[in-house]
Amino acid sequence: MSQYQWNWSVVLEQVSGTEEFYYQWLAAGLGWTVATALSAWVLALVVGSLIGILRTVPSKPVAALATAYVEVFRNIPLIVQMFLWFFVLPELVPHNLGIWMKQSMPLPEFTTAVIALGFFTSARVAEQVRTGILALPRGQKNAGLAMGFTLGQTYRYVLLPMAYRIVIPPLTSEFMNIFKNSAVALAIGLTELTFQMRQITGEYAPANPIEVMTVVSALYLLVAFSVNRVMALIERKTRVPGYISGGH
Amino acid sequence: MIQINNVSKWYGEFQVLTDCTTEVKKGEVVVVCGPSGSGKSTLIKTVNALEPFQKGEILVEGVSVGDPKTNLPKLRSRVGMVFQHFELFPHLSITDNLIIAQMKVLGRGRDEAMDKGLKLLDRVGLKAHAHKFPGQLSGGQQQRVAIARALAMDPIVMLFDEPTSALDPEMVNEVLDVMVELAQEGMTMMCVTHEMGFARKVASRVIFMDRGQIVEDCSKDDFFGHLDARSERARQFLSKILQH
């Protein structure tokens, strides 16, 4: 067996038979990864916050429904959810809508990936938001209500501002996860970063897979690290003066 | 001002309030005392509907607290409440704590709310701390801010739920001083506390509770002056807390 021929400049080479370069493919893949993750994060944050809040309200039926939501989206593997949204849902909806989803929906892989990843992550965000609310002293809610705030205002002005601050560390992990989990979307054909890596190492540059994988790993690392830094900045900016928390 | 008629409350099978009846008239200071678990905190929280009750009726200036049609936020905005653990909003500065409900509940403008808030903060002796956050103040200071925050809503009555029992001993008096002043100005107050010195000084009436029932409900002079006329349970309680 011949020795592995290292060639770190492989990503700068032109793709044979095309006008394009491998780094352009990787850049395009990175673009889809970031776009998918960020869009899904917005969805996860909005839906997750709502569900997390609903799990803590006094109404038992509402809380039970929110709990059911969390269990469904948390307990089915992400890749299975991706397939369900992409292949199964169009068969279950009214015929014309199904046809539209299969034939004319714009950016079907991207749209489906955002929805699947967003709802999957929303269940996890919901649990974190709920935890933050439950971590507050019970008297805070009473204090808000006693001032004459409605329940909604009590959440808005009293409970949520502290609850979100408390759960910034786990939310940071979740935000980083959504970038890494977006790689699952290659299973439905989204040409994100991991899809490009497999395409390059599989069909085009089989002699130098290690270099390509290393570059891709470094790109994921860079993205995750940037997210981490941004969240750390937010954590610092929102720190409450004099509020006692562990380690500070 | 407040009428409590035959109020009973259960947690599941366990009855925490049994047939409680009393009233607080305008300008009265009513002190509620009793051993822990006697239901005094629960009773005071039923007045602004923070605790629901299953039987009886509570009227605050004629408005029925238990009536599902009652606008509770509106009722609560007229009833000031001070809690054992202060419950200032930690993410808001002292100033914002004082003005947020004035603005969001009463619809006052920022300037008006600020003016009112700072006047009250001055009155509790903490004007210099306006820009700070709750976590940067001592317990006694936080409780004085909490009183100012409740007063900023121009309440018709103030409820105090053990306002000094979470404080270091040396901070108790600074809070009691504010409360005494308030009482002497004619504020209607219902006050769960073990501070018998406070009761002696300003209470109109003293209520003694035990096991969810109102055992004594009499004038301050009767309560402290005619011990022999008091129930066995009340005498026991008083002899224990007045010993030292």
CSV table of C-alpha atoms in Angstrom, one decimal:
chain,number,residue,atom,x,y,z
A,1,MET,CA,0.0,0.0,0.0
A,2,SER,CA,1.4,3.3,-1.0
A,3,GLN,CA,1.9,6.0,1.6
A,4,TYR,CA,-0.7,8.8,2.1
A,5,GLN,CA,0.3,11.8,-0.1
A,6,TRP,CA,-0.4,14.9,1.9
A,7,ASN,CA,-1.6,17.8,-0.1
A,8,TRP,CA,-3.0,20.7,1.9
A,9,SER,CA,-3.6,22.8,-1.2
A,10,VAL,CA,-6.2,20.4,-2.4
A,11,VAL,CA,-9.0,22.8,-1.3
A,12,LEU,CA,-7.5,25.5,-3.5
A,13,GLU,CA,-7.6,23.3,-6.6
A,14,GLN,CA,-10.0,23.5,-9.4
A,15,VAL,CA,-12.7,20.8,-9.6
A,16,SER,CA,-11.8,18.8,-12.7
A,17,GLY,CA,-14.2,19.3,-15.6
A,18,THR,CA,-15.7,22.5,-14.1
A,19,GLU,CA,-14.9,26.2,-13.8
A,20,GLU,CA,-15.2,26.0,-10.0
A,21,PHE,CA,-12.8,25.5,-7.1
A,22,TYR,CA,-13.2,23.2,-4.1
A,23,TYR,CA,-13.0,26.2,-1.6
A,24,GLN,CA,-16.0,27.7,-3.4
A,25,TRP,CA,-17.9,24.5,-2.8
A,26,LEU,CA,-17.0,24.6,0.9
A,27,ALA,CA,-17.9,28.3,1.1
A,28,ALA,CA,-21.3,27.6,-0.4
A,29,GLY,CA,-21.8,24.7,2.0
A,30,LEU,CA,-20.8,26.9,5.0
A,31,GLY,CA,-23.3,29.5,3.8
A,32,TRP,CA,-26.1,27.0,3.8
A,33,THR,CA,-25.1,25.7,7.2
A,34,VAL,CA,-25.1,29.1,8.7
A,35,ALA,CA,-28.3,30.2,7.0
A,36,THR,CA,-30.1,27.0,8.1
A,37,ALA,CA,-28.8,27.1,11.6
A,38,LEU,CA,-29.7,30.8,12.2
A,39,SER,CA,-33.1,30.5,10.6
A,40,ALA,CA,-33.9,27.4,12.7
A,41,TRP,CA,-32.6,29.1,15.8
A,42,VAL,CA,-35.0,32.0,15.4
A,43,LEU,CA,-37.9,29.5,15.0
A,44,ALA,CA,-36.6,27.5,18.0
A,45,LEU,CA,-36.3,30.5,20.2
A,46,VAL,CA,-39.8,31.9,19.5
A,47,VAL,CA,-41.6,28.5,19.6
A,48,GLY,CA,-39.5,27.2,22.5
A,49,SER,CA,-40.1,30.3,24.6
A,50,LEU,CA,-43.8,30.1,24.1
A,51,ILE,CA,-44.0,26.4,24.9
A,52,GLY,CA,-41.7,26.8,27.9
A,53,ILE,CA,-43.8,29.6,29.3
A,54,LEU,CA,-47.0,27.6,28.7
A,55,ARG,CA,-45.6,24.7,30.7
A,56,THR,CA,-45.5,27.0,33.8
A,57,VAL,CA,-48.9,28.7,33.6
A,58,PRO,CA,-51.7,27.8,36.1
A,59,SER,CA,-54.0,26.3,33.6
A,60,LYS,CA,-53.5,22.5,33.7
A,61,PRO,CA,-54.8,21.6,30.2
A,62,VAL,CA,-52.6,24.2,28.6
A,63,ALA,CA,-49.5,23.0,30.6
A,64,ALA,CA,-50.3,19.4,29.6
A,65,LEU,CA,-50.5,20.3,25.9
A,66,ALA,CA,-47.2,22.1,26.1
A,67,THR,CA,-45.7,19.1,27.9
A,68,ALA,CA,-47.0,16.7,25.1
A,69,TYR,CA,-45.4,19.0,22.5
A,70,VAL,CA,-42.0,18.8,24.2
A,71,GLU,CA,-42.1,15.0,24.5
A,72,VAL,CA,-43.0,14.5,20.9
A,73,PHE,CA,-40.3,16.7,19.5
A,74,ARG,CA,-37.7,15.7,22.0
A,75,ASN,CA,-38.1,12.0,21.8
A,76,ILE,CA,-37.9,11.3,18.1
A,77,PRO,CA,-34.4,11.3,16.5
A,78,LEU,CA,-33.6,14.4,14.5
A,79,ILE,CA,-32.9,12.5,11.3
A,80,VAL,CA,-36.3,10.7,11.6
A,81,GLN,CA,-38.0,14.0,12.1
A,82,MET,CA,-36.2,15.4,9.0
A,83,PHE,CA,-37.5,12.4,6.9
A,84,LEU,CA,-41.0,12.8,8.3
A,85,TRP,CA,-41.2,16.5,7.3
A,86,PHE,CA,-39.6,15.9,3.9
A,87,PHE,CA,-41.0,12.6,2.7
A,88,VAL,CA,-44.1,11.7,4.8
A,89,LEU,CA,-45.8,15.1,5.5
A,90,PRO,CA,-46.5,15.8,1.7
A,91,GLU,CA,-48.4,12.5,1.6
A,92,LEU,CA,-50.5,13.3,4.7
A,93,VAL,CA,-51.7,16.8,3.7
A,94,PRO,CA,-54.5,17.6,1.2
A,95,HIS,CA,-53.5,16.4,-2.3
A,96,ASN,CA,-52.9,19.7,-3.9
A,97,LEU,CA,-50.8,21.0,-1.0
A,98,GLY,CA,-48.8,17.8,-1.2
A,99,ILE,CA,-48.1,18.3,-4.9
A,100,TRP,CA,-47.1,21.8,-4.2
A,101,MET,CA,-44.7,20.8,-1.5
A,102,LYS,CA,-43.1,18.1,-3.7
A,103,GLN,CA,-42.9,20.2,-6.9
A,104,SER,CA,-43.1,23.9,-6.4
A,105,MET,CA,-42.2,24.8,-2.9
A,106,PRO,CA,-39.2,27.2,-3.0
A,107,LEU,CA,-35.9,25.8,-1.6
A,108,PRO,CA,-37.6,22.5,-0.4
A,109,GLU,CA,-34.5,21.1,1.3
A,110,PHE,CA,-33.6,24.4,3.1
A,111,THR,CA,-37.2,25.1,4.1
A,112,THR,CA,-37.7,21.5,5.4
A,113,ALA,CA,-34.4,21.5,7.2
A,114,VAL,CA,-35.2,24.8,9.0
A,115,ILE,CA,-38.6,23.6,10.1
A,116,ALA,CA,-37.3,20.2,11.3
A,117,LEU,CA,-34.3,21.6,13.1
A,118,GLY,CA,-36.3,24.5,14.5
A,119,PHE,CA,-39.0,22.4,16.0
A,120,PHE,CA,-36.6,19.7,17.3
A,121,THR,CA,-34.6,22.4,19.0
A,122,SER,CA,-37.6,24.3,20.2
A,123,ALA,CA,-38.5,21.4,22.5
A,124,ARG,CA,-35.1,21.7,24.1
A,125,VAL,CA,-35.3,25.5,24.4
A,126,ALA,CA,-38.7,25.1,26.0
A,127,GLU,CA,-37.3,23.0,28.7
A,128,GLN,CA,-34.5,25.5,29.4
A,129,VAL,CA,-36.9,28.5,29.5
A,130,ARG,CA,-39.2,26.5,31.9
A,131,THR,CA,-36.2,25.7,34.1
A,132,GLY,CA,-35.3,29.4,34.2
A,133,ILE,CA,-38.8,30.4,35.3
A,134,LEU,CA,-39.0,27.7,37.9
A,135,ALA,CA,-35.6,28.6,39.3
A,136,LEU,CA,-37.0,32.0,40.4
A,137,PRO,CA,-38.2,32.5,43.9
A,138,ARG,CA,-42.0,31.9,44.0
A,139,GLY,CA,-42.5,35.3,45.7
A,140,GLN,CA,-41.4,37.1,42.5
A,141,LYS,CA,-44.6,36.0,40.7
A,142,ASN,CA,-46.7,37.1,43.7
A,143,ALA,CA,-44.8,40.4,43.9
A,144,GLY,CA,-45.6,41.1,40.2
A,145,LEU,CA,-49.3,40.1,40.6
A,146,ALA,CA,-49.5,42.1,43.8
A,147,MET,CA,-48.4,45.3,42.0
A,148,GLY,CA,-51.4,44.9,39.7
A,149,PHE,CA,-49.6,43.3,36.8
A,150,THR,CA,-51.7,40.8,34.7
A,151,LEU,CA,-50.2,37.4,34.5
A,152,GLY,CA,-48.9,38.3,31.0
A,153,GLN,CA,-47.2,41.5,32.3
A,154,THR,CA,-45.8,39.5,35.3
A,155,TYR,CA,-44.1,37.2,32.8
A,156,ARG,CA,-43.0,40.1,30.6
A,157,TYR,CA,-41.6,42.5,33.2
A,158,VAL,CA,-40.8,40.3,36.2
A,159,LEU,CA,-40.2,36.6,35.4
A,160,LEU,CA,-38.8,36.3,31.9
A,161,PRO,CA,-36.0,38.9,32.2
A,162,MET,CA,-34.4,37.0,35.0
A,163,ALA,CA,-35.3,33.5,33.6
A,164,TYR,CA,-33.5,34.2,30.3
A,165,ARG,CA,-30.5,35.5,32.2
A,166,ILE,CA,-30.3,32.4,34.3
A,167,VAL,CA,-30.4,30.1,31.2
A,168,ILE,CA,-27.9,31.8,29.0
A,169,PRO,CA,-25.3,29.1,29.6
A,170,PRO,CA,-27.5,26.1,28.5
A,171,LEU,CA,-29.0,28.3,25.7
A,172,THR,CA,-25.4,28.9,24.5
A,173,SER,CA,-24.9,25.1,24.2
A,174,GLU,CA,-28.2,24.8,22.4
A,175,PHE,CA,-27.3,27.5,19.9
A,176,MET,CA,-24.0,25.8,19.2
A,177,ASN,CA,-25.7,22.4,18.8
A,178,ILE,CA,-28.0,23.8,16.1
A,179,PHE,CA,-25.0,24.5,13.9
A,180,LYS,CA,-23.7,21.0,14.4
A,181,ASN,CA,-27.1,19.4,14.1
A,182,SER,CA,-27.7,21.1,10.8
A,183,ALA,CA,-25.3,18.5,9.2
A,184,VAL,CA,-28.2,16.0,9.5
A,185,ALA,CA,-29.9,17.9,6.7
A,186,LEU,CA,-27.5,16.3,4.2
A,187,ALA,CA,-29.9,13.3,4.5
A,188,ILE,CA,-32.6,15.2,2.6
A,189,GLY,CA,-30.1,16.7,0.1
A,190,LEU,CA,-29.4,20.1,1.5
A,191,THR,CA,-26.0,21.1,0.1
A,192,GLU,CA,-24.6,22.3,3.5
A,193,LEU,CA,-21.0,22.0,4.7
A,194,THR,CA,-21.0,18.3,5.5
A,195,PHE,CA,-22.8,17.5,2.2
A,196,GLN,CA,-20.0,19.3,0.3
A,197,MET,CA,-17.4,17.5,2.3
A,198,ARG,CA,-18.8,14.1,1.4
A,199,GLN,CA,-19.2,15.1,-2.2
A,200,ILE,CA,-15.6,16.3,-2.4
A,201,THR,CA,-14.0,13.4,-0.5
A,202,GLY,CA,-16.3,10.8,-2.1
A,203,GLU,CA,-16.4,11.6,-5.8
A,204,TYR,CA,-13.8,14.2,-6.6
A,205,ALA,CA,-10.7,14.1,-4.5
A,206,PRO,CA,-10.5,10.6,-3.0
A,207,ALA,CA,-6.7,10.9,-2.6
A,208,ASN,CA,-6.9,13.7,0.0
A,209,PRO,CA,-10.0,13.2,2.3
A,210,ILE,CA,-8.1,14.0,5.5
A,211,GLU,CA,-7.2,17.5,4.4
A,212,VAL,CA,-10.8,18.3,3.3
A,213,MET,CA,-12.2,16.8,6.5
A,214,THR,CA,-9.7,18.8,8.6
A,215,VAL,CA,-10.7,22.1,6.9
A,216,VAL,CA,-14.4,21.3,7.4
A,217,SER,CA,-13.8,20.5,11.0
A,218,ALA,CA,-11.9,23.7,11.5
A,219,LEU,CA,-14.8,25.7,9.9
A,220,TYR,CA,-17.4,24.1,12.3
A,221,LEU,CA,-15.1,24.9,15.2
A,222,LEU,CA,-14.7,28.5,14.1
A,223,VAL,CA,-18.5,28.9,13.8
A,224,ALA,CA,-19.2,27.3,17.1
A,225,PHE,CA,-16.5,29.3,18.8
A,226,SER,CA,-17.9,32.6,17.3
A,227,VAL,CA,-21.4,31.7,18.7
A,228,ASN,CA,-19.8,31.0,22.0
A,229,ARG,CA,-18.1,34.4,22.1
A,230,VAL,CA,-21.2,36.3,21.1
A,231,MET,CA,-23.2,34.6,23.8
A,232,ALA,CA,-20.5,35.3,26.4
A,233,LEU,CA,-20.7,38.9,25.4
A,234,ILE,CA,-24.5,38.9,25.8
A,235,GLU,CA,-24.1,37.2,29.2
A,236,ARG,CA,-21.7,39.9,30.3
A,237,LYS,CA,-23.8,42.8,29.0
A,238,THR,CA,-27.0,41.5,30.8
A,239,ARG,CA,-25.3,40.7,34.1
A,240,VAL,CA,-27.3,42.1,37.0
A,241,PRO,CA,-25.2,44.2,39.4
A,242,GLY,CA,-25.1,42.7,42.9
A,243,TYR,CA,-27.1,39.6,41.9
A,244,ILE,CA,-25.7,36.6,43.7
A,245,SER,CA,-24.9,33.7,41.5
A,246,GLY,CA,-22.5,30.8,41.8
A,247,GLY,CA,-18.9,31.6,41.1
A,248,HIS,CA,-19.2,35.4,40.9
B,1,MET,CA,-62.2,48.7,54.1
B,2,ILE,CA,-61.6,45.0,54.3
B,3,GLN,CA,-64.2,42.5,55.4
B,4,ILE,CA,-63.4,38.9,55.8
B,5,ASN,CA,-66.5,36.8,56.3
B,6,ASN,CA,-66.4,33.1,57.2
B,7,VAL,CA,-63.4,32.3,55.0
B,8,SER,CA,-62.2,28.7,54.8
B,9,LYS,CA,-59.5,27.3,52.7
B,10,TRP,CA,-58.2,23.7,52.0
B,11,TYR,CA,-55.1,22.4,50.5
B,12,GLY,CA,-56.6,19.1,49.2
B,13,GLU,CA,-57.9,17.4,52.4
B,14,PHE,CA,-56.0,19.7,54.8
B,15,GLN,CA,-57.9,22.7,56.1
B,16,VAL,CA,-55.6,25.7,56.5
B,17,LEU,CA,-58.2,28.3,57.2
B,18,THR,CA,-61.4,27.6,59.2
B,19,ASP,CA,-64.3,30.1,59.3
B,20,CYS,CA,-62.2,33.2,59.6
B,21,THR,CA,-64.2,36.4,60.1
B,22,THR,CA,-62.7,39.9,60.8
B,23,GLU,CA,-62.5,43.3,59.4
B,24,VAL,CA,-60.1,46.2,58.9
B,25,LYS,CA,-61.7,49.6,59.1
B,26,LYS,CA,-60.3,52.7,57.4
B,27,GLY,CA,-57.3,54.0,59.3
B,28,GLU,CA,-57.0,50.9,61.4
B,29,VAL,CA,-53.7,49.1,62.0
B,30,VAL,CA,-54.5,45.4,62.6
B,31,VAL,CA,-51.7,43.2,63.7
B,32,VAL,CA,-52.0,39.4,63.0
B,33,CYS,CA,-49.8,37.1,65.1
B,34,GLY,CA,-49.7,33.4,65.9
B,35,PRO,CA,-47.4,30.4,65.8
B,36,SER,CA,-45.9,29.4,62.4
B,37,GLY,CA,-48.3,27.3,60.4
B,38,SER,CA,-51.3,29.0,62.0
B,39,GLY,CA,-52.5,30.4,58.7
B,40,LYS,CA,-51.8,34.1,59.2
B,41,SER,CA,-49.7,34.5,56.0
B,42,THR,CA,-52.3,32.5,54.1
B,43,LEU,CA,-55.1,34.7,55.5
B,44,ILE,CA,-53.4,38.0,54.5
B,45,LYS,CA,-52.7,36.6,51.0
B,46,THR,CA,-56.3,35.8,50.4
B,47,VAL,CA,-57.1,39.5,50.8
B,48,ASN,CA,-55.5,40.3,47.4
B,49,ALA,CA,-56.2,36.9,45.9
B,50,LEU,CA,-52.7,35.6,45.9
B,51,GLU,CA,-54.2,32.6,47.7
B,52,PRO,CA,-57.6,31.4,46.6
B,53,PHE,CA,-60.1,30.3,49.1
B,54,GLN,CA,-63.0,27.9,48.8
B,55,LYS,CA,-65.6,29.2,51.2
B,56,GLY,CA,-66.7,32.5,52.5
B,57,GLU,CA,-66.3,36.0,51.2
B,58,ILE,CA,-63.8,38.8,51.3
B,59,LEU,CA,-64.7,42.4,50.3
B,60,VAL,CA,-62.1,45.1,49.7
B,61,GLU,CA,-64.0,48.4,49.6
B,62,GLY,CA,-67.1,46.5,48.7
B,63,VAL,CA,-65.4,44.6,45.8
B,64,SER,CA,-65.7,40.8,46.2
B,65,VAL,CA,-62.2,39.2,45.9
B,66,GLY,CA,-63.5,35.7,45.2
B,67,ASP,CA,-65.9,36.7,42.5
B,68,PRO,CA,-64.6,35.4,39.2
B,69,LYS,CA,-65.9,38.6,37.5
B,70,THR,CA,-63.7,40.8,39.6
B,71,ASN,CA,-60.8,42.5,37.8
B,72,LEU,CA,-58.1,41.2,40.1
B,73,PRO,CA,-55.2,43.3,38.6
B,74,LYS,CA,-57.2,46.4,39.2
B,75,LEU,CA,-58.0,45.4,42.8
B,76,ARG,CA,-54.5,44.4,43.5
B,77,SER,CA,-53.1,47.7,42.2
B,78,ARG,CA,-55.0,49.4,45.0
B,79,VAL,CA,-53.8,47.1,47.7
B,80,GLY,CA,-50.1,47.5,48.6
B,81,MET,CA,-48.2,44.4,49.7
B,82,VAL,CA,-44.8,44.0,51.4
B,83,PHE,CA,-43.3,40.5,51.5
B,84,GLN,CA,-41.0,38.7,53.9
B,85,HIS,CA,-38.3,38.4,51.3
B,86,PHE,CA,-38.7,41.9,49.8
B,87,GLU,CA,-39.2,40.6,46.3
B,88,LEU,CA,-37.8,43.6,44.5
B,89,PHE,CA,-37.2,42.9,40.9
B,90,PRO,CA,-33.4,42.1,40.8
B,91,HIS,CA,-32.8,43.0,37.1
B,92,LEU,CA,-34.2,46.5,37.6
B,93,SER,CA,-32.6,49.5,39.2
B,94,ILE,CA,-34.2,50.9,42.4
B,95,THR,CA,-35.7,53.7,40.3
B,96,ASP,CA,-37.1,51.3,37.8
B,97,ASN,CA,-38.5,49.1,40.6
B,98,LEU,CA,-40.3,52.2,41.9
B,99,ILE,CA,-41.8,53.3,38.5
B,100,ILE,CA,-42.5,50.2,36.4
B,101,ALA,CA,-45.9,49.4,37.9
B,102,GLN,CA,-46.9,53.1,38.1
B,103,MET,CA,-46.3,53.3,34.3
B,104,LYS,CA,-47.5,49.8,33.2
B,105,VAL,CA,-50.5,49.4,35.5
B,106,LEU,CA,-51.6,53.0,36.3
B,107,GLY,CA,-50.5,54.5,33.0
B,108,ARG,CA,-48.6,57.3,34.5
B,109,GLY,CA,-46.0,59.1,32.4
B,110,ARG,CA,-42.3,58.5,33.2
B,111,ASP,CA,-41.7,61.9,34.7
B,112,GLU,CA,-44.7,61.7,37.0
B,113,ALA,CA,-43.8,58.2,38.1
B,114,MET,CA,-40.2,59.2,38.7
B,115,ASP,CA,-41.2,62.2,40.7
B,116,LYS,CA,-43.5,60.1,42.9
B,117,GLY,CA,-40.9,57.3,43.2
B,118,LEU,CA,-38.1,59.5,44.2
B,119,LYS,CA,-40.2,61.4,46.8
B,120,LEU,CA,-41.1,58.1,48.4
B,121,LEU,CA,-37.5,56.9,48.2
B,122,ASP,CA,-36.4,60.0,50.0
B,123,ARG,CA,-39.1,59.4,52.6
B,124,VAL,CA,-37.7,56.0,53.4
B,125,GLY,CA,-34.2,57.6,53.6
B,126,LEU,CA,-32.7,56.0,50.5
B,127,LYS,CA,-32.6,58.8,47.9
B,128,ALA,CA,-28.8,58.3,47.5
B,129,HIS,CA,-29.3,54.7,46.3
B,130,ALA,CA,-31.7,55.4,43.4
B,131,HIS,CA,-29.3,54.3,40.7
B,132,LYS,CA,-28.3,51.0,42.4
B,133,PHE,CA,-29.7,47.6,42.0
B,134,PRO,CA,-31.5,45.6,44.7
B,135,GLY,CA,-28.6,43.1,45.1
B,136,GLN,CA,-26.4,46.0,46.1
B,137,LEU,CA,-28.5,47.0,49.1
B,138,SER,CA,-28.8,45.5,52.6
B,139,GLY,CA,-31.9,43.6,53.5
B,140,GLY,CA,-33.3,46.5,55.6
B,141,GLN,CA,-32.7,48.9,52.7
B,142,GLN,CA,-34.4,46.5,50.2
B,143,GLN,CA,-37.4,46.2,52.5
B,144,ARG,CA,-37.7,50.0,52.7
B,145,VAL,CA,-37.5,50.3,48.9
B,146,ALA,CA,-40.3,47.6,48.8
B,147,ILE,CA,-42.5,49.7,51.0
B,148,ALA,CA,-41.8,52.8,48.9
B,149,ARG,CA,-42.6,50.7,45.8
B,150,ALA,CA,-46.0,49.7,47.2
B,151,LEU,CA,-46.8,53.2,48.3
B,152,ALA,CA,-46.0,54.6,44.9
B,153,MET,CA,-49.3,53.0,43.7
B,154,ASP,CA,-51.3,55.1,46.1
B,155,PRO,CA,-52.8,52.1,47.8
B,156,ILE,CA,-56.0,52.4,49.9
B,157,VAL,CA,-54.6,49.7,52.3
B,158,MET,CA,-51.2,48.1,52.9
B,159,LEU,CA,-50.6,44.4,53.6
B,160,PHE,CA,-47.4,43.4,55.4
B,161,ASP,CA,-46.5,39.7,55.4
B,162,GLU,CA,-43.8,39.2,58.1
B,163,PRO,CA,-41.8,42.2,56.8
B,164,THR,CA,-39.0,42.0,59.3
B,165,SER,CA,-38.6,38.2,59.9
B,166,ALA,CA,-36.0,37.7,57.2
B,167,LEU,CA,-33.9,40.7,58.4
B,168,ASP,CA,-30.7,40.8,60.5
B,169,PRO,CA,-31.7,42.0,64.0
B,170,GLU,CA,-29.9,45.3,63.5
B,171,MET,CA,-32.0,46.1,60.4
B,172,VAL,CA,-35.4,45.4,61.9
B,173,ASN,CA,-35.8,48.9,63.5
B,174,GLU,CA,-35.1,50.9,60.3
B,175,VAL,CA,-38.1,49.0,58.7
B,176,LEU,CA,-40.3,49.2,61.7
B,177,ASP,CA,-39.7,53.0,62.0
B,178,VAL,CA,-41.0,53.4,58.5
B,179,MET,CA,-44.0,51.3,59.3
B,180,VAL,CA,-44.7,53.2,62.5
B,181,GLU,CA,-44.6,56.5,60.7
B,182,LEU,CA,-47.0,55.2,58.1
B,183,ALA,CA,-49.4,54.0,60.7
B,184,GLN,CA,-49.3,57.4,62.5
B,185,GLU,CA,-50.1,59.1,59.2
B,186,GLY,CA,-53.3,57.2,59.2
B,187,MET,CA,-52.5,54.5,56.6
B,188,THR,CA,-54.9,51.5,56.8
B,189,MET,CA,-52.7,48.5,57.5
B,190,MET,CA,-53.0,44.7,58.0
B,191,CYS,CA,-49.7,43.4,59.3
B,192,VAL,CA,-48.6,39.8,60.0
B,193,THR,CA,-45.7,40.2,62.4
B,194,HIS,CA,-44.2,39.0,65.7
B,195,GLU,CA,-43.0,42.4,66.6
B,196,MET,CA,-45.0,43.0,69.7
B,197,GLY,CA,-43.3,46.3,70.4
B,198,PHE,CA,-44.7,47.5,67.0
B,199,ALA,CA,-48.1,46.1,67.9
B,200,ARG,CA,-48.1,47.9,71.3
B,201,LYS,CA,-47.1,51.2,69.7
B,202,VAL,CA,-49.5,51.5,66.8
B,203,ALA,CA,-51.9,48.6,66.5
B,204,SER,CA,-55.6,49.4,66.8
B,205,ARG,CA,-56.4,45.7,67.1
B,206,VAL,CA,-54.6,42.4,67.5
B,207,ILE,CA,-55.7,39.2,65.9
B,208,PHE,CA,-54.2,35.9,67.2
B,209,MET,CA,-54.5,32.8,65.0
B,210,ASP,CA,-53.9,29.2,65.8
B,211,ARG,CA,-54.4,26.2,63.5
B,212,GLY,CA,-56.2,28.2,60.8
B,213,GLN,CA,-58.6,29.8,63.2
B,214,ILE,CA,-58.9,33.4,64.5
B,215,VAL,CA,-58.7,32.7,68.3
B,216,GLU,CA,-58.5,36.3,69.5
B,217,ASP,CA,-59.6,39.5,67.8
B,218,CYS,CA,-59.5,42.4,70.2
B,219,SER,CA,-58.2,45.9,70.9
B,220,LYS,CA,-54.5,46.3,71.6
B,221,ASP,CA,-55.2,47.2,75.2
B,222,ASP,CA,-57.4,44.1,75.8
B,223,PHE,CA,-54.8,41.9,74.1
B,224,PHE,CA,-51.8,43.0,76.1
B,225,GLY,CA,-53.6,44.4,79.2
B,226,HIS,CA,-56.0,41.7,80.2
B,227,LEU,CA,-54.0,38.6,79.8
B,228,ASP,CA,-56.3,36.7,82.1
B,229,ALA,CA,-59.2,37.2,79.8
B,230,ARG,CA,-57.2,35.7,76.8
B,231,SER,CA,-57.4,32.1,75.7
B,232,GLU,CA,-54.9,29.6,77.1
B,233,ARG,CA,-53.3,29.3,73.6
B,234,ALA,CA,-52.8,33.0,73.3
B,235,ARG,CA,-51.3,33.3,76.8
B,236,GLN,CA,-48.9,30.5,76.1
B,237,PHE,CA,-47.8,32.1,72.8
B,238,LEU,CA,-47.3,35.5,74.4
B,239,SER,CA,-45.4,34.2,77.4
B,240,LYS,CA,-43.0,32.5,75.0
B,241,ILE,CA,-42.3,35.4,72.7
B,242,LEU,CA,-42.3,38.1,75.5
B,243,GLN,CA,-40.0,36.2,77.8
B,244,HIS,CA,-36.8,37.8,76.7
